[in-house]
XYZ file of C-alpha atoms in Angstrom:
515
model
C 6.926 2.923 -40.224
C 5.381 5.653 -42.466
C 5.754 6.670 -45.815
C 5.694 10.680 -46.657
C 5.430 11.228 -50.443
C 5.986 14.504 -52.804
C 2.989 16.029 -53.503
C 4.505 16.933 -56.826
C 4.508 13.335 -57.584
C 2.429 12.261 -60.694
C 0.383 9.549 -59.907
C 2.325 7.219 -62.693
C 5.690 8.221 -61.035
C 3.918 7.211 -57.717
C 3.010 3.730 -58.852
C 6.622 2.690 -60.505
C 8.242 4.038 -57.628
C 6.029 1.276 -55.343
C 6.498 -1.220 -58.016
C 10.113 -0.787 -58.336
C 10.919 -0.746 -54.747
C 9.909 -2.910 -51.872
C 10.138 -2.347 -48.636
C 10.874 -5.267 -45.565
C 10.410 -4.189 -41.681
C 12.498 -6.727 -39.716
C 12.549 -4.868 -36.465
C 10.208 -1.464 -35.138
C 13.108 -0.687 -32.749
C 12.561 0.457 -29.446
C 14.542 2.682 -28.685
C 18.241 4.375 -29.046
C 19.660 1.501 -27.702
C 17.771 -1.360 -30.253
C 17.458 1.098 -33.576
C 14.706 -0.116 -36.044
C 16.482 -2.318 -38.750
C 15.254 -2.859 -42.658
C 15.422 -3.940 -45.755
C 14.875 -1.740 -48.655
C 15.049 -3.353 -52.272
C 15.710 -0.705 -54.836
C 17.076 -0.462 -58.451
C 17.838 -4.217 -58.233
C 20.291 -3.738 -55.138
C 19.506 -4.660 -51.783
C 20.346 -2.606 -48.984
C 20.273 -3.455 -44.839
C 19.638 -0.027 -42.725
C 21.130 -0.633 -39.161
C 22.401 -4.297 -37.386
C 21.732 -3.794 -34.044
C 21.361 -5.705 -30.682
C 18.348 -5.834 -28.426
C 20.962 -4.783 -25.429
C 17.580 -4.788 -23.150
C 17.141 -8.676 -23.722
C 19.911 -8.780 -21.417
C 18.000 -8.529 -18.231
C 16.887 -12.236 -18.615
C 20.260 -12.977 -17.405
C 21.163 -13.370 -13.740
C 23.912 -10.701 -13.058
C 26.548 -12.947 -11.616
C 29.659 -10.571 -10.227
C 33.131 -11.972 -11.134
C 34.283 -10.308 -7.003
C 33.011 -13.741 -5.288
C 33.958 -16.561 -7.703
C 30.234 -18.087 -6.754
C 29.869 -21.713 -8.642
C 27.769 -20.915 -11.946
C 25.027 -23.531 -12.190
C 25.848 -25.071 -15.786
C 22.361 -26.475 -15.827
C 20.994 -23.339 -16.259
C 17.105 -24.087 -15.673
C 15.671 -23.420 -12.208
C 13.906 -26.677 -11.987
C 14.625 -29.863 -12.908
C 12.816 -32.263 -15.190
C 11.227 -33.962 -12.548
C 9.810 -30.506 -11.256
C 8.392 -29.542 -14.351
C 5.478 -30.747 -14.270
C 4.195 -28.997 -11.101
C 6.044 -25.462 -12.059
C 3.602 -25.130 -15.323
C 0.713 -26.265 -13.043
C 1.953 -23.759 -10.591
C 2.323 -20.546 -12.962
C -1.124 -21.892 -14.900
C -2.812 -21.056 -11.013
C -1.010 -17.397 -10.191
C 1.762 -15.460 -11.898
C 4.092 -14.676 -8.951
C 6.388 -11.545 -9.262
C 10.020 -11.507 -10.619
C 12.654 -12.802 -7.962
C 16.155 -13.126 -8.385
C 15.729 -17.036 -8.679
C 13.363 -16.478 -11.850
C 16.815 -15.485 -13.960
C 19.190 -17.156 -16.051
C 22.244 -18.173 -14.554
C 24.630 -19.217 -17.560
C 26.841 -17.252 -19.616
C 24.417 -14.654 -21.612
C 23.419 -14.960 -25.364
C 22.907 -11.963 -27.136
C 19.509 -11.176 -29.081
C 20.132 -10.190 -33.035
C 17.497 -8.043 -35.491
C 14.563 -10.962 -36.114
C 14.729 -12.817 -39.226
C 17.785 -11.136 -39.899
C 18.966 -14.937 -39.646
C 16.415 -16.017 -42.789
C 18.390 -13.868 -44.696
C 21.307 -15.075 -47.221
C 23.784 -12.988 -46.521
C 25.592 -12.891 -50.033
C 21.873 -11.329 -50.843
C 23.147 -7.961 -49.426
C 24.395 -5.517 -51.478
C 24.908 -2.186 -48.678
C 24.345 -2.136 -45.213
C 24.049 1.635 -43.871
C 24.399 2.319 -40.393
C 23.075 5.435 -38.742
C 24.521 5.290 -35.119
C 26.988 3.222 -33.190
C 23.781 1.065 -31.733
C 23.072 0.457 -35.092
C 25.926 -1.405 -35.818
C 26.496 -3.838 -32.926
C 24.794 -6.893 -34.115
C 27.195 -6.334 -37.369
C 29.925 -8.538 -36.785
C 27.249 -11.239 -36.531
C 27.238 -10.658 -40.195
C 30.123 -9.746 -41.601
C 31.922 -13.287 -40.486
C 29.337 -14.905 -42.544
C 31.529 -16.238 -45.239
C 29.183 -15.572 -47.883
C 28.922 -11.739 -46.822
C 30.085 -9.061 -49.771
C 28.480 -6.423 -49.100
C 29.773 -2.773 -48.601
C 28.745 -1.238 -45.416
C 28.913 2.403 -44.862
C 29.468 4.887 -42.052
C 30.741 8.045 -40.800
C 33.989 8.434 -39.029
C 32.829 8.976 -35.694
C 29.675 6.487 -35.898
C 32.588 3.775 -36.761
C 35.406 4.407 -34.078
C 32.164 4.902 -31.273
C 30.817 1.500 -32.250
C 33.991 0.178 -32.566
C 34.512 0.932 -28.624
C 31.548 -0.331 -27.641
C 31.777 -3.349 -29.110
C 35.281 -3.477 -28.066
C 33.357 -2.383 -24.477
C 30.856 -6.008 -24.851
C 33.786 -8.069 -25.360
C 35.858 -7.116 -22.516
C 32.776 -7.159 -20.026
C 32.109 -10.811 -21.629
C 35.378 -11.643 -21.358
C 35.733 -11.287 -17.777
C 32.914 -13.223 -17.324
C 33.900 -15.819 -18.856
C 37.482 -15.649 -17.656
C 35.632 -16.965 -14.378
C 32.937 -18.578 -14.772
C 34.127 -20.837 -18.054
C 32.530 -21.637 -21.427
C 28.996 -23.103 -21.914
C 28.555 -25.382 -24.589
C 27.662 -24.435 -28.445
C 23.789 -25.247 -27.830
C 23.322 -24.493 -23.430
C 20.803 -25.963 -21.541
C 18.635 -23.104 -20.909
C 17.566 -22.813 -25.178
C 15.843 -25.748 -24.617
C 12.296 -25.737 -25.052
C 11.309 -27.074 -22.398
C 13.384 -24.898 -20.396
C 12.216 -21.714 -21.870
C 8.850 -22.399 -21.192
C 8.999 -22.370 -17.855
C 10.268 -18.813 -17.552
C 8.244 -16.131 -15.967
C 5.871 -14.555 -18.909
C 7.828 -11.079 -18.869
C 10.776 -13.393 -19.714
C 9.889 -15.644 -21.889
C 8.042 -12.652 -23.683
C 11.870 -10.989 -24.365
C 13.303 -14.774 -25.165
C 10.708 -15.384 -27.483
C 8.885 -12.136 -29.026
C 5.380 -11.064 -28.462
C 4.781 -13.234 -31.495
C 6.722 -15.828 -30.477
C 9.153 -15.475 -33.690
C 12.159 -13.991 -32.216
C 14.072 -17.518 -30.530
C 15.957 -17.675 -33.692
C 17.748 -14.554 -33.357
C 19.712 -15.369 -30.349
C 23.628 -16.150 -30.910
C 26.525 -16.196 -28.500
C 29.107 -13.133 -28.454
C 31.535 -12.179 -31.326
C 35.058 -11.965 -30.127
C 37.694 -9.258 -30.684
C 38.315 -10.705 -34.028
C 35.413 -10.436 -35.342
C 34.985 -7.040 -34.391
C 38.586 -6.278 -36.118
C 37.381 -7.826 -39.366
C 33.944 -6.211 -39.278
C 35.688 -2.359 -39.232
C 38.262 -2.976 -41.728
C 34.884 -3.877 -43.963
C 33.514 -0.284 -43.016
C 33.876 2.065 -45.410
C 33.910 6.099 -43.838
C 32.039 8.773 -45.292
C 31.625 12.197 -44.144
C 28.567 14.280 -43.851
C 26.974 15.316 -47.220
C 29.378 13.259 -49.181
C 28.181 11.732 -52.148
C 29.642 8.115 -52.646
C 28.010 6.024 -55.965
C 27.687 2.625 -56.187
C 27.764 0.444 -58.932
C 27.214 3.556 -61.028
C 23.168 3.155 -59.795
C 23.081 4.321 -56.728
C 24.053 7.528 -55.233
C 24.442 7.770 -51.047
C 24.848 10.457 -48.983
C 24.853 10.722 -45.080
C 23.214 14.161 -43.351
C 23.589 14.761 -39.928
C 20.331 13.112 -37.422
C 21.370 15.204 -35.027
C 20.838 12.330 -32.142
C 24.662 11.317 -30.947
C 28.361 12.069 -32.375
C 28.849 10.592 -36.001
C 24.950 9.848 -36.657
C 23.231 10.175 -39.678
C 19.962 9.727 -41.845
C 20.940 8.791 -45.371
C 19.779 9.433 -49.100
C 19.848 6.915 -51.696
C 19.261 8.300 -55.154
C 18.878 6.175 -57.925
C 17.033 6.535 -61.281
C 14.074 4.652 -60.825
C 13.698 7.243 -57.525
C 14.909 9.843 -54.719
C 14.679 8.159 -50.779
C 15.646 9.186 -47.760
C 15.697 6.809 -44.504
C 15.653 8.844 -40.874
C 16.505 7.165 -38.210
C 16.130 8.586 -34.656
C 16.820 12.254 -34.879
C 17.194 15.325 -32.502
C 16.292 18.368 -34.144
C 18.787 20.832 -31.570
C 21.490 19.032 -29.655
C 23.802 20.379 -26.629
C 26.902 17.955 -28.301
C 25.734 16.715 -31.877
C 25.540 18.294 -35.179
C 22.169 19.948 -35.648
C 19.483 17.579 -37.269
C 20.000 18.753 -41.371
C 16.837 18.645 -42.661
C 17.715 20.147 -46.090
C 18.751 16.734 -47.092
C 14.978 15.535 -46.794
C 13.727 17.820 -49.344
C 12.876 17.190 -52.753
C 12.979 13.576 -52.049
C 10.460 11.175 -53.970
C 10.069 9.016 -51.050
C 10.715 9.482 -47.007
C 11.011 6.560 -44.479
C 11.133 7.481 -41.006
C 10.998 5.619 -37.603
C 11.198 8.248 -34.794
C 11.875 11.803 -34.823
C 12.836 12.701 -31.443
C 15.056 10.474 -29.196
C 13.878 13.185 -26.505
C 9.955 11.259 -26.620
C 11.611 8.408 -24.541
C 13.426 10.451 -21.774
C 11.076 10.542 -18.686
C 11.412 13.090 -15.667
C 10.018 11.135 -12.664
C 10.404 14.948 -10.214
C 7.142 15.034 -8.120
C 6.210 11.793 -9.385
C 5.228 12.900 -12.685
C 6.617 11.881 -16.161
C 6.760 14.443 -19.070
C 7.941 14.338 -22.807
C 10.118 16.442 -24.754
C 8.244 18.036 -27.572
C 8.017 16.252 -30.721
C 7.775 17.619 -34.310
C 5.905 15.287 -36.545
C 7.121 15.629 -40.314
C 5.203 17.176 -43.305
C 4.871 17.352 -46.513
C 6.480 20.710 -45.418
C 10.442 18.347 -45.303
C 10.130 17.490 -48.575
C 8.605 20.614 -50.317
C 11.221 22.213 -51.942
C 9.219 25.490 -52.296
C 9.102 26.403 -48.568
C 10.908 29.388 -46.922
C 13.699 27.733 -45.650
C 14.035 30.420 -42.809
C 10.694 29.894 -41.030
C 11.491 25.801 -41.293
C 14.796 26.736 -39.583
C 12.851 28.544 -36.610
C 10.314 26.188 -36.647
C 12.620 22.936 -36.564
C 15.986 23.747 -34.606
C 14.280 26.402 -31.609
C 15.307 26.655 -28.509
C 12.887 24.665 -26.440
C 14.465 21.166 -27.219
C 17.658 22.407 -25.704
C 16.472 23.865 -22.816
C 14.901 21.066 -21.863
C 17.549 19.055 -22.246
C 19.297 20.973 -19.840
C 16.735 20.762 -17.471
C 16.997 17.009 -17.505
C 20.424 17.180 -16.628
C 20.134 19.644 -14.469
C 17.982 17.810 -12.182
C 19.890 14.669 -12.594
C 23.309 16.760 -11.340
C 20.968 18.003 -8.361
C 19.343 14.439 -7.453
C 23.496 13.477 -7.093
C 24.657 15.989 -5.003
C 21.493 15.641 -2.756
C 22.147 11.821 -2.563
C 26.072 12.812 -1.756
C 25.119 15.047 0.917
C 22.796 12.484 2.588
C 25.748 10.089 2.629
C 25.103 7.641 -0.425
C 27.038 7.033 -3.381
C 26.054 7.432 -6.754
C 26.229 4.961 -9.752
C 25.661 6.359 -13.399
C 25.047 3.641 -15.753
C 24.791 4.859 -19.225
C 25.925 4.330 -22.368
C 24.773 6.568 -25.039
C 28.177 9.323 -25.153
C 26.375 12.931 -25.602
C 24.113 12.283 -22.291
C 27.606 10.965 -19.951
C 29.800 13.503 -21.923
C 27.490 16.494 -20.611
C 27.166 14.847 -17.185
C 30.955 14.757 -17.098
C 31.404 18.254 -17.064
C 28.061 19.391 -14.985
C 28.277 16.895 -11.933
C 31.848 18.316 -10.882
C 30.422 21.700 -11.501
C 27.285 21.319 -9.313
C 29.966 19.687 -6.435
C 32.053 22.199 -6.267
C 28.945 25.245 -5.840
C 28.162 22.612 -3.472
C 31.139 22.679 -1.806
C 31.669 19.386 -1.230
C 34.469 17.033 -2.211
C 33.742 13.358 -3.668
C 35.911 11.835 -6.238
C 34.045 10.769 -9.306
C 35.344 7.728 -11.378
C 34.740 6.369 -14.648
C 35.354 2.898 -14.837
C 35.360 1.447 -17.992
C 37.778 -0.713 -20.702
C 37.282 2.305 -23.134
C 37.149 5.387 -20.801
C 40.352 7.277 -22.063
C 39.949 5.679 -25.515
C 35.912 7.536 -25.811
C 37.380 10.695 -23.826
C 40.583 10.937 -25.876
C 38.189 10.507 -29.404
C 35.509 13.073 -28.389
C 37.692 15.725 -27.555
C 39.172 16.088 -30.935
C 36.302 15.234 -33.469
C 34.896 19.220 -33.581
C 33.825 18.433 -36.620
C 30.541 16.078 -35.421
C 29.984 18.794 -32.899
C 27.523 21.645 -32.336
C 28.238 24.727 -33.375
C 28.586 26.057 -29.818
C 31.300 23.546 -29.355
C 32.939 24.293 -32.398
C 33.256 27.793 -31.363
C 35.475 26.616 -28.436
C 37.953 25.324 -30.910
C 38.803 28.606 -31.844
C 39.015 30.564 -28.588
C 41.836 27.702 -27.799
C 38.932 26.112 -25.482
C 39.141 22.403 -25.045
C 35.794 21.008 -26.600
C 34.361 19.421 -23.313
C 35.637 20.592 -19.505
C 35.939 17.184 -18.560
C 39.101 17.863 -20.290
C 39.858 20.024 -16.826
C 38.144 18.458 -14.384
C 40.654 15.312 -15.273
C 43.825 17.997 -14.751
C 42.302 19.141 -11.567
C 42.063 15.454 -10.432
C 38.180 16.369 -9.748
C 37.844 13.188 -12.459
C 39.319 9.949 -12.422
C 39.403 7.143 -15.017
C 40.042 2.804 -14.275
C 40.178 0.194 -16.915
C 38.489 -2.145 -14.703
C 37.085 -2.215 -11.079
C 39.582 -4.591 -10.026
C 42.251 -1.594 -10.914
C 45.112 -1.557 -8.474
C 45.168 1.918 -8.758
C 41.325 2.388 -8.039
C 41.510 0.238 -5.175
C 44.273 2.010 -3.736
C 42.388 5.703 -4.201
C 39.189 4.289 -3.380
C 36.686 6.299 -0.737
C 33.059 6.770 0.047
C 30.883 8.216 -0.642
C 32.114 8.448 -5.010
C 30.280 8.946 -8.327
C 31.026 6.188 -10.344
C 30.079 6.086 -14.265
C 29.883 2.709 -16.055
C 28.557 1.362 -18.751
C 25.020 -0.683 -17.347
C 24.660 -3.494 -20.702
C 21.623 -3.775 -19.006
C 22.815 -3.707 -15.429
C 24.450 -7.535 -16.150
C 27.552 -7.334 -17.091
C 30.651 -5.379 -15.925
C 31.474 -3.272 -13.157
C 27.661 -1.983 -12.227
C 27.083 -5.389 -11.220
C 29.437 -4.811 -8.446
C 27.854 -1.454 -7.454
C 24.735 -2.402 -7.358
C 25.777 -5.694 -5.107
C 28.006 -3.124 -2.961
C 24.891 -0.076 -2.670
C 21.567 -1.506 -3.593
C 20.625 -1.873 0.581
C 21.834 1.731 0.879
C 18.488 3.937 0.852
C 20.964 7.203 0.143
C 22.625 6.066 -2.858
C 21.153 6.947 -6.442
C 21.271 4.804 -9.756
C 21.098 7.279 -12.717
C 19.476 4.834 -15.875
C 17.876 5.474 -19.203
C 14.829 3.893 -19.063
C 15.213 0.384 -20.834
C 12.174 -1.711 -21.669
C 10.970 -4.430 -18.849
C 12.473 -2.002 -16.032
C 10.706 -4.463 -13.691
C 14.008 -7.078 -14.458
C 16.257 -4.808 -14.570
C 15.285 -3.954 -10.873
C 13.541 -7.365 -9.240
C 17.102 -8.778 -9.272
C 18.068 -6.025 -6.566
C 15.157 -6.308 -4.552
């Protein structure tokens, strides 16, 4: 984290702002799909920014597919007691690589923000969340019975994290539909049992600093979720909302996904803003407002450009999107707005954005024509909203005919939702509204039967239309839960067929499962 000050600030001001406001890092993030999460005490209150899960510590897991009905091994550890003994000796010697038999076979636990668990929860005052990822460990806390506080979001940020919780839950679900329960404390938390996973393992099970065991719990259900929106109060961009008659919050748009935000928190002791992940230009969002971050007493800011992360592996290489490192130029007040705007929300960003996707659509069509099938496994909605309407596009120039399929719990729910919120939308996009344009032609491709959407893989109706080669777009949670799991069972021998993935962290157990 960094801390950008005013340069206006008098030295005085300075020093009762630090004394009056402290400042707790419980997680650095990594990522869009694991947001950093904090505590910031100010004017007496405290406030939580962002409760998300560490979706990547998923990949300790064995994917198990719910097609076969295989017997899940309730003792979860790989070795028994007996063994143990000569496995440590073993590992002490040589580190072997990952193997399927290195994973977890029980029902998975998800990973929480560290020491989130320390906290009392009837210590909270606010929780602000600035993207849907941000909220997913938050029903984790709002069934705490000692939990009071009021927890702000916008519109869209809500009803997206709402499905993709709703998303978790079904994909759990179905696991556990067929592979039963596991007791309240299974035998793979063990310590002894946990230190004889591989060291990229036990590294995500434990932490680098060996701190993070504690934040494992297993899954909310539905109800939670229910009880933890109802608690969500919606704001709208640039709305200010007081509380307590101290505090003064406002969201601004980040400019990363639908519905997210940075936020202001204005009190009299000082003037903050928190960023979160932000896009300065975006192909589906809202622009990144950086007007909100000026005149600010105090900045706190994690990551400015979600595009740093996205790799392009053409001719081997891997490149980064630009990124625009803040300056006391955001919160100068006295700076022509005009050359900001041109320096801030150009062109570049979006173009290559485009030529991501671009050569994404063209790496599907080549693995089509070659015979393979394609599985996109994505989550975050502007990236599979954009690849919605270009891979049909790119098909048809083509000339070639292959059914694409979204299979998901939540597919006409997210579809349905995206195409009538113009509001969290680009300008471009808004200016479809107008000329009678549907906001994204997915909207067509679906009335042209180019697109096809199934609740579940075991859909009667998919099974029925089903043919080869396909596109198929599914949420990945990791690549362990849901219908990917299939897929990948079904295509990962098939040298022609593609897997389309954000890069996750420990990509070596996401893949060593499908080797």
């Amino acid at each position: 984290m960094k801390h950008s000050c005013k340069n206006s600030i008098g030295a005085r001001h300075f020093q009762h702002l630090l004394v009056s406001m402290k400042f707790t890092c419980l997680n650095k993030g990594s990522g869009y799909y694991f947001p950093p999460s904090y505590i910031l005490d100010v004017s007496g209150f405290r406030i939580l920014l962002d409760c998300p899960l560490d979706i990547s510590a998923l990949t300790i897991f064995s994917p198990l597919t719910t097609q076969f009905h295989p017997q899940l091994v309730n003792e979860s550890s790989r070795y028994s007691s007996m063994d143990m003994e000569f496995e440590i000796h073993k590992r002490q010697k040589i580190e072997q690589p990952l193997d399927r038999g290195n994973f977890i076979r029980a029902e998975p636990w998800y990973k929480t923000v560290t020491d989130l668990h320390l906290w009392d929860p009837s210590s909270i005052d606010i929780v602000l969340i600035s993207s849907m990822t941000g909220m997913l460990g938050l029903p984790f806390l709002t069934r705490n019975k000692g939990f009071s506080a009021k927890i702000y979001a916008t519109e869209a940020t809500a009803s997206l994290g709402q499905l993709m919780m709703k998303d978790l839950v079904s994909m759990h679900s179905e696991f556990v539909h067929i592979y039963g329960l596991e007791p309240n404390f299974p035998q793979w938390l063990k310590w002894e049992e946990l230190e004889l996973l591989p060291s990229p393992l036990k590294e995500i099970a434990f932490g680098k600093d060996g701190l993070e065991l504690g934040g494992w719990r297993p899954l909310y259900s539905s109800e939670d979720v229910q009880v933890c929106i109802q608690k969500v109060e919606i704001v709208k961009y640039a709305e200010e909302t007081c509380y307590n008659g101290a505090l003064i919050l406002k969201a601004f748009s980040s400019g990363l996904e639908i519905g997210s935000c940075n936020w202001t928190i204005d009190s009299a002791d000082a003037d903050i803003a928190s960023v979160s992940s932000s896009m300065f230009a975006s192909n589906v969002a809202t622009e990144f407002n950086y007007h909100a971050l000026q005149g600010k007493d105090l900045i706190l800011y994690s990551d400015f450009s979600a595009n740093e992360n996205m790799e392009d592996f053409e001719h081997g290489n891997k490149y980064n999107a630009p990124t625009m490192h803040p300056s006391s130029t955001l919160n100068d007040s006295t700076v022509d707005c005009k050359n900001v705007d041109e320096c801030l929300l150009n062109s570049e960003e979006l173009l290559e954005e485009r030529d991501k996707l671009a050569f994404v659509c063209s790496c599907v069509v080549d693995s089509v024509r070659a015979g393979g099938s394609v599985l996109v496994a994505l989550v975050q909605p502007s990236i599979s909203l954009q690849l919605l309407e270009q891979i049909p596009d790119y098909l048809e120039s083509s000339a070639m005919r292959v059914p694409v399929y979204v299979i998901s719990s939540i597919a006409s729910e997210l579809l349905a939702f995206t195409n009538v919120v113009p509001e969290w939308l680009c300008k471009q996009r808004q200016e479809k509204l107008f000329s009678c344009q549907p906001l994204f032609s997915y909207a067509q491709h679906l009335k042209e039967k180019k697109l096809h959407l199934f609740p579940s893989i075991h859909s009667t109706e998919l099974l029925t239309n089903w043919q080869e080669p396909c596109i198929i777009f599914a949420s990945h949670w990791s690549l362990r839960l849901g219908p990917v799991v299939h897929l990948l069972q079904r295509w990962h021998g098939d040298r022609n067929s593609l897997l389309v993935l954000e890069v996750l962290r420990c990509l070596s157990c996401l893949s060593s499962q499908w080797r």
